[in-house]
XYZ file of C-alpha atoms in Angstrom:
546
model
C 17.467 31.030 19.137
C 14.434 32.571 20.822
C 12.046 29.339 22.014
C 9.197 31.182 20.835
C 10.501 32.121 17.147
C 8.964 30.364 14.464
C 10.172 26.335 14.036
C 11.332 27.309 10.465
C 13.755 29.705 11.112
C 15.704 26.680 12.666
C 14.667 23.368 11.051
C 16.410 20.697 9.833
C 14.355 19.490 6.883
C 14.989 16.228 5.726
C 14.254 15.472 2.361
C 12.151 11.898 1.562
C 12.530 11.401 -2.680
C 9.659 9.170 -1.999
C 10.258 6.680 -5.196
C 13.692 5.788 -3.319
C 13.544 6.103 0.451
C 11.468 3.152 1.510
C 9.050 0.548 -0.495
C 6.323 -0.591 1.642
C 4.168 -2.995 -0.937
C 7.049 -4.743 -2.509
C 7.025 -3.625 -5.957
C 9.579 -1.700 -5.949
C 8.659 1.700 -5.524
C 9.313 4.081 -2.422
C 5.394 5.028 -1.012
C 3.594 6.864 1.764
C 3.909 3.015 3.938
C 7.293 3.200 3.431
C 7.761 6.112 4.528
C 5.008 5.718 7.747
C 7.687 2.598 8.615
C 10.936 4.593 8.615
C 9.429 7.372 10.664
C 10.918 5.638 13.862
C 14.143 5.975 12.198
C 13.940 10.214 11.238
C 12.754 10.975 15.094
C 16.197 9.205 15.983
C 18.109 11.180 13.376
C 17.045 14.279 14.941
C 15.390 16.044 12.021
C 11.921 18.451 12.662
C 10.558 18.085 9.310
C 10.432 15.968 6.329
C 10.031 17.476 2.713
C 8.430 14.897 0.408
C 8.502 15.206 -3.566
C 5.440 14.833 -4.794
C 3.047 12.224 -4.272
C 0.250 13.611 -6.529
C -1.868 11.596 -9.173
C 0.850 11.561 -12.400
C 1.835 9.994 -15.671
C 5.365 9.829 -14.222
C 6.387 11.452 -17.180
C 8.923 13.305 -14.626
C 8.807 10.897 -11.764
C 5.606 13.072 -10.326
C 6.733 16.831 -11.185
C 3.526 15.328 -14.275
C 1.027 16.777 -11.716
C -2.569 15.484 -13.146
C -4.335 15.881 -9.650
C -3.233 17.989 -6.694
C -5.939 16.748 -4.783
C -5.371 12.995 -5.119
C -2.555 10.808 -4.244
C -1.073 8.803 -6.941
C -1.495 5.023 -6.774
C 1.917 3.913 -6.642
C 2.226 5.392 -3.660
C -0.820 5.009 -1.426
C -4.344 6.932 -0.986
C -5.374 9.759 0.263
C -6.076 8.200 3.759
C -2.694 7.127 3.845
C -1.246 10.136 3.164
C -3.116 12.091 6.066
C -2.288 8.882 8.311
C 1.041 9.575 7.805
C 0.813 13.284 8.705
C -0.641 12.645 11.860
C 1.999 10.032 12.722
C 4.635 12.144 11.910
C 3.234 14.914 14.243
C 3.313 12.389 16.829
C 7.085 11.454 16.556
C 7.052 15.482 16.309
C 8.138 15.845 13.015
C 6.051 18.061 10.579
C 5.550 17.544 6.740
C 6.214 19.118 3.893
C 4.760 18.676 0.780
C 6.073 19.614 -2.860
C 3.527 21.772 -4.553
C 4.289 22.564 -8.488
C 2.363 25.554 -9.772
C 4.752 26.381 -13.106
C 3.190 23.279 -14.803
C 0.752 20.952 -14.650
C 1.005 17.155 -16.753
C -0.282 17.193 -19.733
C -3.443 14.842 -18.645
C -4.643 17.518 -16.266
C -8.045 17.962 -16.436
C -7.328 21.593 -17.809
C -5.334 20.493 -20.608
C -6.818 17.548 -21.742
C -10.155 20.296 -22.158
C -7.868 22.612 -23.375
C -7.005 20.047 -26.407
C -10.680 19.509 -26.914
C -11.979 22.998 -27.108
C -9.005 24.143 -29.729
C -7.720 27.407 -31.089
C -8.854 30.641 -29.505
C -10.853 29.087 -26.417
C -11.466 29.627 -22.724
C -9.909 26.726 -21.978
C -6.666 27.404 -23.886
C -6.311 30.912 -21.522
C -4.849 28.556 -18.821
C -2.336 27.482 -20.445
C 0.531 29.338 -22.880
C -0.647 28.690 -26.431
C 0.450 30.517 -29.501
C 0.652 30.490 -33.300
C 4.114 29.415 -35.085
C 6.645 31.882 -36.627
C 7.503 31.647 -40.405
C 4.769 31.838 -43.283
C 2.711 28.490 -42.150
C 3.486 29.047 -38.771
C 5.706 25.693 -38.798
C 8.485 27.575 -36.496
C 8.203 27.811 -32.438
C 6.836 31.496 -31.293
C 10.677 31.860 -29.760
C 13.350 30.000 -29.210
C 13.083 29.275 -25.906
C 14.701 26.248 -24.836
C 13.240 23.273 -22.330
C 15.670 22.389 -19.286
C 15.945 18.806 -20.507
C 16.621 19.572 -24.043
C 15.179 20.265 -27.295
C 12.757 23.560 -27.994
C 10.281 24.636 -25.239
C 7.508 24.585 -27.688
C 5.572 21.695 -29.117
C 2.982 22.090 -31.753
C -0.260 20.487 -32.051
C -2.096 19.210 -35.153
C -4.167 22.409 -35.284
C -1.657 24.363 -35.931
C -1.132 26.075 -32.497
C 1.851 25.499 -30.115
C 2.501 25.482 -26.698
C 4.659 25.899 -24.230
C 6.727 23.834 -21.715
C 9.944 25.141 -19.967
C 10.139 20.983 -19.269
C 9.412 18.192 -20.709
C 6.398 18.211 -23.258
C 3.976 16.013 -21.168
C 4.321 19.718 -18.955
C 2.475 22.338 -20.486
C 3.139 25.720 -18.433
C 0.526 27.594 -16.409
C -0.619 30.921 -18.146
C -0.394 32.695 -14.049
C -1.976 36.017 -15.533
C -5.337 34.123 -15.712
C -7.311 34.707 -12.465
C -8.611 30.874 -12.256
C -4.755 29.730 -12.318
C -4.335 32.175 -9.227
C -7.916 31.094 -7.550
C -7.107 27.597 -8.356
C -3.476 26.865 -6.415
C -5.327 28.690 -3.732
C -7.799 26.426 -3.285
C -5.039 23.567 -3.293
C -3.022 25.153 -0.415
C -6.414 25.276 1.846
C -7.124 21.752 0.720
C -4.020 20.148 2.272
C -3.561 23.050 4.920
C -6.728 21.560 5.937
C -5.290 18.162 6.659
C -2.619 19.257 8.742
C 0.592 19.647 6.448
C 2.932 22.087 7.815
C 4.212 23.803 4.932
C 5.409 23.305 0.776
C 8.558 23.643 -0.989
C 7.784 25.400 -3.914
C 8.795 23.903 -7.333
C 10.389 26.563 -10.080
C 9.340 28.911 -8.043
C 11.056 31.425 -10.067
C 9.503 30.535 -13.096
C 5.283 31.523 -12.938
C 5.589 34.472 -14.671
C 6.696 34.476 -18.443
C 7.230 37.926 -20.452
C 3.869 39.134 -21.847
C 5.433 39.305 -25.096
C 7.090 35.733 -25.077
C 10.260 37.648 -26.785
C 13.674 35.858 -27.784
C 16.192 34.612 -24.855
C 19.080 37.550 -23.865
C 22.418 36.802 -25.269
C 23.810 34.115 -22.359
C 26.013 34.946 -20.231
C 28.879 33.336 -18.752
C 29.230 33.794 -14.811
C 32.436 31.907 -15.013
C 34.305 34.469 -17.783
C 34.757 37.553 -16.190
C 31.227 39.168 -16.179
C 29.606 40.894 -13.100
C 26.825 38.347 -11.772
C 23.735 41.052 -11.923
C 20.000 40.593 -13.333
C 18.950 40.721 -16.723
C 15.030 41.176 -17.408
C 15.170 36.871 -18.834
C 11.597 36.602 -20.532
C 10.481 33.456 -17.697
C 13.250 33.066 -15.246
C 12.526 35.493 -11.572
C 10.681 38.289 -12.997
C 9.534 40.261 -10.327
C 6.238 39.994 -10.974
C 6.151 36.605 -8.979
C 6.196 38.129 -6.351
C 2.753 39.595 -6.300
C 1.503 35.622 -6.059
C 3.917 34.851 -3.194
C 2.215 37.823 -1.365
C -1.327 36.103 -1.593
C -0.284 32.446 -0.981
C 1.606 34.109 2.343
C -2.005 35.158 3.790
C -3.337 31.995 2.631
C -0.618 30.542 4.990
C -1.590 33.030 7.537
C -5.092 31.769 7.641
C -3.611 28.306 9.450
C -2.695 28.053 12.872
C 1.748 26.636 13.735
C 3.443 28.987 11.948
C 2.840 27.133 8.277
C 5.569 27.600 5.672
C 7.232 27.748 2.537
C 10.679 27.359 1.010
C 11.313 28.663 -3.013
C 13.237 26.701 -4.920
C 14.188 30.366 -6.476
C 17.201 30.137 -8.786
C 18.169 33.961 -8.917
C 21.269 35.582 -10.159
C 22.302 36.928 -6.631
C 21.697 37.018 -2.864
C 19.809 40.040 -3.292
C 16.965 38.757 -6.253
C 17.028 35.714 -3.899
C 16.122 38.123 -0.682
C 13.185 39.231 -2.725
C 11.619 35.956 -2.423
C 11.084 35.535 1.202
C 10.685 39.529 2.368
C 7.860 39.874 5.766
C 5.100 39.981 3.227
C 6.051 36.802 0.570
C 7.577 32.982 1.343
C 9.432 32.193 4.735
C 12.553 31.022 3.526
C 14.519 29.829 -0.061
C 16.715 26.762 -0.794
C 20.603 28.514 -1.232
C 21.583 27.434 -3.657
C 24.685 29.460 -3.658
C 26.242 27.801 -1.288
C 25.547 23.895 -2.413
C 27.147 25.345 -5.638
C 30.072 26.869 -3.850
C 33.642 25.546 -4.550
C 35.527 23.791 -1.908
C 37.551 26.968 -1.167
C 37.647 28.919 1.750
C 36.899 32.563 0.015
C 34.203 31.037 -2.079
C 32.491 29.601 0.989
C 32.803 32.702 2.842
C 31.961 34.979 0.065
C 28.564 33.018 -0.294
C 28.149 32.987 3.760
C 28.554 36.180 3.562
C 26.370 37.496 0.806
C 23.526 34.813 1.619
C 23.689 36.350 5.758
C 23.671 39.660 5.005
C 21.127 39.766 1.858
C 18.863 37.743 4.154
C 19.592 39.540 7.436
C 18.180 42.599 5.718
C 14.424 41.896 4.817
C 14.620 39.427 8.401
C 14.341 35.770 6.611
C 16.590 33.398 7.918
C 19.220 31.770 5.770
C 19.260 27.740 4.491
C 22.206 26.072 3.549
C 21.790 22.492 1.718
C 24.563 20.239 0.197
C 22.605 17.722 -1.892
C 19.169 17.233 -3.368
C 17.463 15.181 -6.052
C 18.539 17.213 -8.968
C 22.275 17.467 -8.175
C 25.405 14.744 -8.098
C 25.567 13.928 -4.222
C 28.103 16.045 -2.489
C 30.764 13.242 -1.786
C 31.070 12.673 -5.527
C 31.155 16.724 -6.231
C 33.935 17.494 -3.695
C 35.573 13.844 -4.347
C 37.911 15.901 -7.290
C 40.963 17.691 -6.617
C 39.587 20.598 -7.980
C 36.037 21.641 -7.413
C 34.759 24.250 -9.410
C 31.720 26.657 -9.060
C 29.207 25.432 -11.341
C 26.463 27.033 -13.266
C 22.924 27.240 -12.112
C 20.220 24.880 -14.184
C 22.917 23.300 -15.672
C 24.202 19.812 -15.424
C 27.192 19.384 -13.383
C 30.203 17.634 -15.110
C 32.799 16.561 -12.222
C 36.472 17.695 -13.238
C 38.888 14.727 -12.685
C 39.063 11.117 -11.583
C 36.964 10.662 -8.347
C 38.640 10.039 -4.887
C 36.297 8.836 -3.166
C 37.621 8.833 0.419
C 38.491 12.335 -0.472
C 35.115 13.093 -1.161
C 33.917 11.160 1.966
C 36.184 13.184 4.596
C 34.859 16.772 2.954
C 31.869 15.618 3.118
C 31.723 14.996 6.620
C 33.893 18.432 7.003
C 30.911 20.153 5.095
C 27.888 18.672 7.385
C 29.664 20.299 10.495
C 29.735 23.619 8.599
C 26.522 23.353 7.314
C 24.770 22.892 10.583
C 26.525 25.565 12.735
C 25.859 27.872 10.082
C 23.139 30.457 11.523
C 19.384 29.614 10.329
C 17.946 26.285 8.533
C 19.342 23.216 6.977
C 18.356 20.417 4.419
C 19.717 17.335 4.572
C 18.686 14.689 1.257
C 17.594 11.111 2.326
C 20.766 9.194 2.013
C 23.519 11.869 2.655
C 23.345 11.196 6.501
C 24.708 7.466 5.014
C 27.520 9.384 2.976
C 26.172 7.780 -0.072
C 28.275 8.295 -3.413
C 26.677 9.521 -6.786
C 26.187 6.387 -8.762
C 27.662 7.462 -11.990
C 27.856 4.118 -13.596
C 24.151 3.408 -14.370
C 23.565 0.785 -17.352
C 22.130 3.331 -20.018
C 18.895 0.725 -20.144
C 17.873 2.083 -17.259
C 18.365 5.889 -16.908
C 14.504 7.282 -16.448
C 15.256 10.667 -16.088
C 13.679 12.539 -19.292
C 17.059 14.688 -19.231
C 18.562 11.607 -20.536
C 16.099 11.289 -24.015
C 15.697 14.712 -24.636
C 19.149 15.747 -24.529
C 19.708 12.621 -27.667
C 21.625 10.807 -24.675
C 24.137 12.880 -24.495
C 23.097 14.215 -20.887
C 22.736 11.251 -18.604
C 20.558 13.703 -16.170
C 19.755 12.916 -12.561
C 19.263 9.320 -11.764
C 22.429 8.792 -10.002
C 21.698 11.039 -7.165
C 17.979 9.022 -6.690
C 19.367 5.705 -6.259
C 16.884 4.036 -3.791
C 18.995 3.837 -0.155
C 19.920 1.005 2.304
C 18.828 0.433 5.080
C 19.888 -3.281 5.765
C 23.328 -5.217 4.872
C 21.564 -8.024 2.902
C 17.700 -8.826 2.165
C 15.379 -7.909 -0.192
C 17.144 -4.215 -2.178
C 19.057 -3.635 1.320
C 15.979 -3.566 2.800
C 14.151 -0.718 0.812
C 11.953 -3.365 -0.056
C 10.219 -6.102 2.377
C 11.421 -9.282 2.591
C 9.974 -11.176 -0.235
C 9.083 -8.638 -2.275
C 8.896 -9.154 -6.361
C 9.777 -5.820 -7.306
C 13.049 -5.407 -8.680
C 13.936 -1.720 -7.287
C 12.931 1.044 -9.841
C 16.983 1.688 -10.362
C 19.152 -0.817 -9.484
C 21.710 -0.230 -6.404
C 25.407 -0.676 -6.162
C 26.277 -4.439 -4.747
C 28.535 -2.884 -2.606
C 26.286 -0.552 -1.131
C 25.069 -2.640 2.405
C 28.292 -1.216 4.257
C 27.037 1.767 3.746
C 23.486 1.111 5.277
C 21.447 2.283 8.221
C 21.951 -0.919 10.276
C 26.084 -1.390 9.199
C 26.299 2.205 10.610
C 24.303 2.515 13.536
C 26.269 2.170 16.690
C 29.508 2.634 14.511
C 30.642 5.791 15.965
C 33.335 6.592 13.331
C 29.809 6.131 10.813
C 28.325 9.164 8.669
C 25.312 8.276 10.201
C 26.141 8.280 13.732
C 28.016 12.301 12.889
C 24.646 13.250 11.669
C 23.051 12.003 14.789
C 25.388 13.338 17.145
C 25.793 16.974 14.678
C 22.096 17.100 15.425
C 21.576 16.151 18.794
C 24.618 19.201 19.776
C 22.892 20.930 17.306
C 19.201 20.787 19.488
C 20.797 21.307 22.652
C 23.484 23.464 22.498
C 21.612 27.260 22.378
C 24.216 29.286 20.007
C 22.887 27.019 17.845
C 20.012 27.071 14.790
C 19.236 30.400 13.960
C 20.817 33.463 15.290
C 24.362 35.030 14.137
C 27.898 34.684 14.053
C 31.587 36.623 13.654
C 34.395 35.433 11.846
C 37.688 34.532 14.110
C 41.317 35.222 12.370
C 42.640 32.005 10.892
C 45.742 30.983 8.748
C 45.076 30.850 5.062
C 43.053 28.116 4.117
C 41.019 27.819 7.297
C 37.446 29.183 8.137
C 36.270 29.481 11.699
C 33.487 30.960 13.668
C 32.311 32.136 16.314
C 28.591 32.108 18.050
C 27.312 33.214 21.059
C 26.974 31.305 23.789
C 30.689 29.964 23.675
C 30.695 27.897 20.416
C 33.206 27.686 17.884
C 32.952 25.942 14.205
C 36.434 25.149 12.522
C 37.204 23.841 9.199
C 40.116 23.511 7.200
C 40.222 23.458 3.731
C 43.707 23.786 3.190
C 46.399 20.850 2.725
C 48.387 21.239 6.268
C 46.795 19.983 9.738
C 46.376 23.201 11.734
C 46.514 24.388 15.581
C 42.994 24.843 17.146
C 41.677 27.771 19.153
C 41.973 28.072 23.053
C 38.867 25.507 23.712
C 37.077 24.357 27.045
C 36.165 21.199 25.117
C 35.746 19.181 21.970
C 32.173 18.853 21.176
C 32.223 16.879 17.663
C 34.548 16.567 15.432
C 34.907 14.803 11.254
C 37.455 12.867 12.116
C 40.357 12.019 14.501
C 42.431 14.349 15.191
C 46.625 13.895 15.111
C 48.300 15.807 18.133
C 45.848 17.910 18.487
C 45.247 19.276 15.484
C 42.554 19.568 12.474
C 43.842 17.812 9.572
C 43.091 18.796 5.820
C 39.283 18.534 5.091
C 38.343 18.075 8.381
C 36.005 19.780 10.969
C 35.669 20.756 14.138
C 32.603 21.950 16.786
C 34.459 23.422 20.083
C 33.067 24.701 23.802
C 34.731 28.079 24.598
């Protein structure tokens, strides 16, 4: 990697799910002082940036995706000061920030839509938004029958008589992004916190701005799993190519800041090549793959989506991302802790297939961090992964928060598992995501087992997930074949991947169920787990000097 390319074509982003990384008052909550104390803790991890859901003024109707103010910092987690403290702290441990920005929707107390309510039928106001009569004779049906992503219609209807629309929940009323103020508006909220030193967004549903001018019916689904070709279909609100057109103008926004500020799409596209359209030289840096966190634990999956996500990328010169876990998705040890892991569908929940084994799940997990992070470009890694932290998948059904969980009539429990707040302490007040003392039961309740899998019981434990992470990314810093750049394919039995990059580094894992020999090798550099005589046993991993 050149020293004078761009920091994102490189970073390792670490993700902060702010409600459950660190509470810093006591009640309970994760917040920007939490997150100011643990800072300490990410320069030692070895990560360059953090992303940090958002933090905006919100109802909470979706844990802060409700955005009522994208200029203000909601309460429960601090002020505005604190917020740029905390940027300028983290640029002196030298670690940049990332915000979440969320431009499909905004909450449904926005200022907008609460004077969109007010004015009625027909008004100014009601341009910004998606509002439209009912189908059927007294207009009693939904314009289409669009769905939301946690259940039940996308439509609600209003006592007027009008309905609206909201691909989410119903306390998120979609942005109409043909109206100019929508466009002039974001705008203005990227200068405002470019302005105070943030380094970059992540873009929520960044595929899903533009809606179909005609709002017509869904296209008959189709089933990637049965047989048919993976290709684009022209989907009335799901990566329409007009987006793009707005990703060109926020770009020169981005240009108008000095340090190289970024973005990265969270762009759910059919295929590597509608994803390539998000981040050509003119539109948004770089895109969450999520092609390969969906990938089956299978050797020609994995290199299929290598592959495709390389080469797709390669060709309009964005770098590549790879990610395992976030905070919409079962954690990664749960996932691969099945015998068989499928592919799974894109905005759909993930139902594991079998009884979980999870020391299984564990061992390819650490397998999967080594591949992850010799893999040429970028990597994410979510707050807790670094600990090897299970799905919690037993949650009381009292206190499941995720609006997945209602909407769906309970029958989808939704996301809660994977946003279990983390540990950071064997005993104490919530493992120490609280401070000592503190009155605040945490906002979901953590497994009692869970302080042997904290930051202090795994510092210094050199067999720790922790202490891989922080010895991955230390090799990972130093070592020059590594970050972005490219790499070449070395012949391996079936059931093994390995590759090659330039200068004299080698990345081996082995999916398959037999240990296997290694390549001719000056020295071990890292490796997931012991090896016996030599060799890489099943799930394991391997970083080698050649």
């Amino acid at each position: 990697m050149s020293p004078t390319a761009p920091w994102w074509r490189s970073a390792v982003i670490y993700q902060v799910y702010i409600r459950s990384f660190a509470d810093g008052n006591g009640d309970g909550v994760g917040d920007i002082a939490g997150i100011r104390s643990r800072l300490p803790y990410l320069k030692s991890l070895g990560v360059d940036a953090i992303w940090i859901n958002p933090w905006y003024t919100s109802p909470m109707a979706d844990h802060g995706y409700d955005v009522a103010d994208f200029r203000e910092i909601d309460p429960r987690f601090g002020t505005l000061a604190d917020a740029e403290r905390l940027i300028e702290e983290a640029h002196g441990h030298g670690i940049r920030v990332i915000p979440d920005i969320v431009p499909n929707h905004t909450s449904d107390q926005h200022a907008w839509f609460r004077a969109a309510l007010a004015a009625g039928p027909g008004s100014a106001e009601r341009e910004r938004y998606v509002f439209r009569p009912g189908r059927g004779p007294d207009g009693s049906e939904p314009p289409n029958d669009w769905a939301s992503c946690f259940g039940g219609p996308a439509w609600t209807r209003l006592p007027d008589g009008e309905w609206y629309l909201h691909l989410f929940a119903p306390e998120q009323p979609d942005l109409n992004w043909e109206h100019p103020e929508v466009r002039e508006e974001f705008e203005s909220i990227l200068r405002f916190w470019f302005s105070r030193g943030v380094d970059g967004f992540r873009i929520d549903v960044a595929h899903g701005l533009v809606k179909h001018p005609e709002l017509p019916d869904l296209p008959p689904r189709r089933d990637p799993d049965g047989g048919q070709p993976r290709q684009h279909v022209d989907h009335p609100h799901w990566d329409r190519d007009e987006v793009h057109e707005i990703y060109r103008s926020w770009r020169k926004v981005a240009d108008e800041f000095p340090g190289d500020r970024s973005f990265v799409a969270e762009a759910w596209a059919d295929t590597p090549e509608r994803l390539a359209a998000y981040v050509r030289r003119d539109g948004l840096h770089t895109a969450f793959n999520f092609d390969f966190l969906m990938a089956s634990w299978d050797p020609k999956d994995l290199r299929a989506v290598i592959d495709g996500s390389l080469g797709m990328l390669g060709a309009v010169g964005a770098p590549a991302t790879w990610v395992l876990s976030n905070h919409d998705v079962m954690r990664h040890p749960s996932r691969y802790g099945r015998r068989t892991v499928r592919r799974w569908v894109a905005n759909e929940s993930y139902r594991p297939d079998g009884p979980l084994d999870l020391e299984l799940g564990t061992r390819r997990a650490r397998a999967a961090a080594l591949l992850m992070l010799a893999l040429p470009g970028g990597a994410y890694v979510y707050q807790g992964e670094e600990l090897g932290l299970p799905e919690v998948e037993d949650l009381p059904e009292s206190v499941l928060q995720d609006p997945t969980w209602e909407r769906s009539g309970h029958t989808e429990r939704g996301r809660d598992g994977c946003r279990v707040p983390i540990p950071w302490t064997g005993g104490g007040t919530a493992f120490g995501f609280s401070p000592d003392g503190a009155t605040g039961e945490p906002w979901l309740p953590q497994p009692a087992d869970w302080g042997g899998l904290s930051v202090a019981a795994q510092t210094g434990d050199t067999t720790s997930m922790l202490e891989l992470y922080r010895a991955a990314l230390r090799v990972r810093r130093d070592h020059p074949a590594l970050g972005d750049g490219t790499m070449s394919w070395l012949d391996t039995p079936d059931g093994v991947l390995a590759f090659r990059r330039e200068p004299g580094f080698v990345c081996v894992v082995n999916l398959s169920a037999e240990p296997c020999e290694l390549p001719s090798h000056s020295a071990l550099l890292l490796s997931s787990g012991p090896l016996g005589n030599g060799r890489l046993g099943p799930d394991q991993a391997v970083w080698l000097a050649v």
